[in-house]
């Protein structure tokens, strides 16, 4: 089986540099009136074990988040 096209989920930590890419995707995907302050995401990542943000990676390239 060829694994070159598998999407990898990478769990984000509070200060992960990839969060900047996620922020960019978040801001370009939702109108301002539908967004929360992204600092809330960072706080939840750090303080709430049940809250997770994952970067989606394909062939070592960031393609989105969940």
PDB file of C-alpha atoms in Angstrom:
ATOM      1  CA  UNK A   1       0.000   0.000   0.000  1.00  0.00           C
ATOM      2  CA  UNK A   2       1.305   3.447  -0.938  1.00  0.00           C
ATOM      3  CA  UNK A   3       1.366   5.708   2.136  1.00  0.00           C
ATOM      4  CA  UNK A   4       2.485   8.856   0.311  1.00  0.00           C
ATOM      5  CA  UNK A   5      -1.017  10.310   0.261  1.00  0.00           C
ATOM      6  CA  UNK A   6      -2.030   9.614   3.834  1.00  0.00           C
ATOM      7  CA  UNK A   7      -3.087  12.591   5.915  1.00  0.00           C
ATOM      8  CA  UNK A   8      -1.354  12.783   9.277  1.00  0.00           C
ATOM      9  CA  UNK A   9      -2.995  14.386  12.314  1.00  0.00           C
ATOM     10  CA  UNK A  10      -0.539  16.273  14.536  1.00  0.00           C
ATOM     11  CA  UNK A  11      -1.838  17.333  17.938  1.00  0.00           C
ATOM     12  CA  UNK A  12      -0.961  20.936  18.692  1.00  0.00           C
ATOM     13  CA  UNK A  13       0.640  22.181  21.879  1.00  0.00           C
ATOM     14  CA  UNK A  14       0.121  25.732  23.176  1.00  0.00           C
ATOM     15  CA  UNK A  15       3.279  27.220  21.627  1.00  0.00           C
ATOM     16  CA  UNK A  16       3.555  25.080  18.510  1.00  0.00           C
ATOM     17  CA  UNK A  17       4.719  27.265  15.582  1.00  0.00           C
ATOM     18  CA  UNK A  18       2.188  25.535  13.323  1.00  0.00           C
ATOM     19  CA  UNK A  19      -0.568  27.321  15.264  1.00  0.00           C
ATOM     20  CA  UNK A  20       0.311  30.421  13.218  1.00  0.00           C
ATOM     21  CA  UNK A  21      -0.681  28.543  10.063  1.00  0.00           C
ATOM     22  CA  UNK A  22      -3.852  27.343  11.767  1.00  0.00           C
ATOM     23  CA  UNK A  23      -4.625  30.934  12.784  1.00  0.00           C
ATOM     24  CA  UNK A  24      -4.233  32.051   9.171  1.00  0.00           C
ATOM     25  CA  UNK A  25      -6.594  29.293   7.972  1.00  0.00           C
ATOM     26  CA  UNK A  26      -9.063  30.100  10.757  1.00  0.00           C
ATOM     27  CA  UNK A  27      -9.131  33.819   9.929  1.00  0.00           C
ATOM     28  CA  UNK A  28      -9.501  33.237   6.193  1.00  0.00           C
ATOM     29  CA  UNK A  29     -12.236  30.627   6.660  1.00  0.00           C
ATOM     30  CA  UNK A  30     -14.645  32.473   8.934  1.00  0.00           C
ATOM     31  CA  UNK A  31     -15.987  36.038   8.898  1.00  0.00           C
ATOM     32  CA  UNK A  32     -14.782  38.117  11.825  1.00  0.00           C
ATOM     33  CA  UNK A  33     -18.211  38.165  13.481  1.00  0.00           C
ATOM     34  CA  UNK A  34     -18.190  34.325  13.606  1.00  0.00           C
ATOM     35  CA  UNK A  35     -14.699  33.954  15.081  1.00  0.00           C
ATOM     36  CA  UNK A  36     -13.527  33.823  18.648  1.00  0.00           C
ATOM     37  CA  UNK A  37     -10.250  35.364  19.710  1.00  0.00           C
ATOM     38  CA  UNK A  38      -7.588  32.822  18.784  1.00  0.00           C
ATOM     39  CA  UNK A  39      -5.871  33.302  22.138  1.00  0.00           C
ATOM     40  CA  UNK A  40      -8.819  31.311  23.536  1.00  0.00           C
ATOM     41  CA  UNK A  41      -7.670  28.330  21.445  1.00  0.00           C
ATOM     42  CA  UNK A  42      -4.181  28.588  22.944  1.00  0.00           C
ATOM     43  CA  UNK A  43      -5.600  28.803  26.470  1.00  0.00           C
ATOM     44  CA  UNK A  44      -7.901  25.830  25.927  1.00  0.00           C
ATOM     45  CA  UNK A  45      -5.031  23.770  24.475  1.00  0.00           C
ATOM     46  CA  UNK A  46      -2.955  24.524  27.569  1.00  0.00           C
ATOM     47  CA  UNK A  47      -5.628  24.176  30.233  1.00  0.00           C
ATOM     48  CA  UNK A  48      -8.336  21.795  29.007  1.00  0.00           C
ATOM     49  CA  UNK A  49      -7.193  18.224  28.372  1.00  0.00           C
ATOM     50  CA  UNK A  50     -10.432  17.432  26.520  1.00  0.00           C
ATOM     51  CA  UNK A  51      -9.879  20.250  23.992  1.00  0.00           C
ATOM     52  CA  UNK A  52      -7.577  19.400  21.097  1.00  0.00           C
ATOM     53  CA  UNK A  53      -6.513  21.036  17.856  1.00  0.00           C
ATOM     54  CA  UNK A  54      -4.883  18.924  15.166  1.00  0.00           C
ATOM     55  CA  UNK A  55      -2.935  20.111  12.141  1.00  0.00           C
ATOM     56  CA  UNK A  56      -3.563  18.031   9.032  1.00  0.00           C
ATOM     57  CA  UNK A  57      -0.344  17.189   7.197  1.00  0.00           C
ATOM     58  CA  UNK A  58       0.042  15.568   3.780  1.00  0.00           C
ATOM     59  CA  UNK A  59       3.501  14.846   2.374  1.00  0.00           C
ATOM     60  CA  UNK A  60       5.014  17.132   5.064  1.00  0.00           C
ATOM     61  CA  UNK A  61       2.795  20.052   4.017  1.00  0.00           C
ATOM     62  CA  UNK A  62       0.192  21.691   6.248  1.00  0.00           C
ATOM     63  CA  UNK A  63      -3.219  21.372   4.580  1.00  0.00           C
ATOM     64  CA  UNK A  64      -5.686  22.326   7.307  1.00  0.00           C
ATOM     65  CA  UNK A  65      -6.822  21.715  10.860  1.00  0.00           C
ATOM     66  CA  UNK A  66      -9.525  20.112  12.893  1.00  0.00           C
TER      67      UNK A  66
END
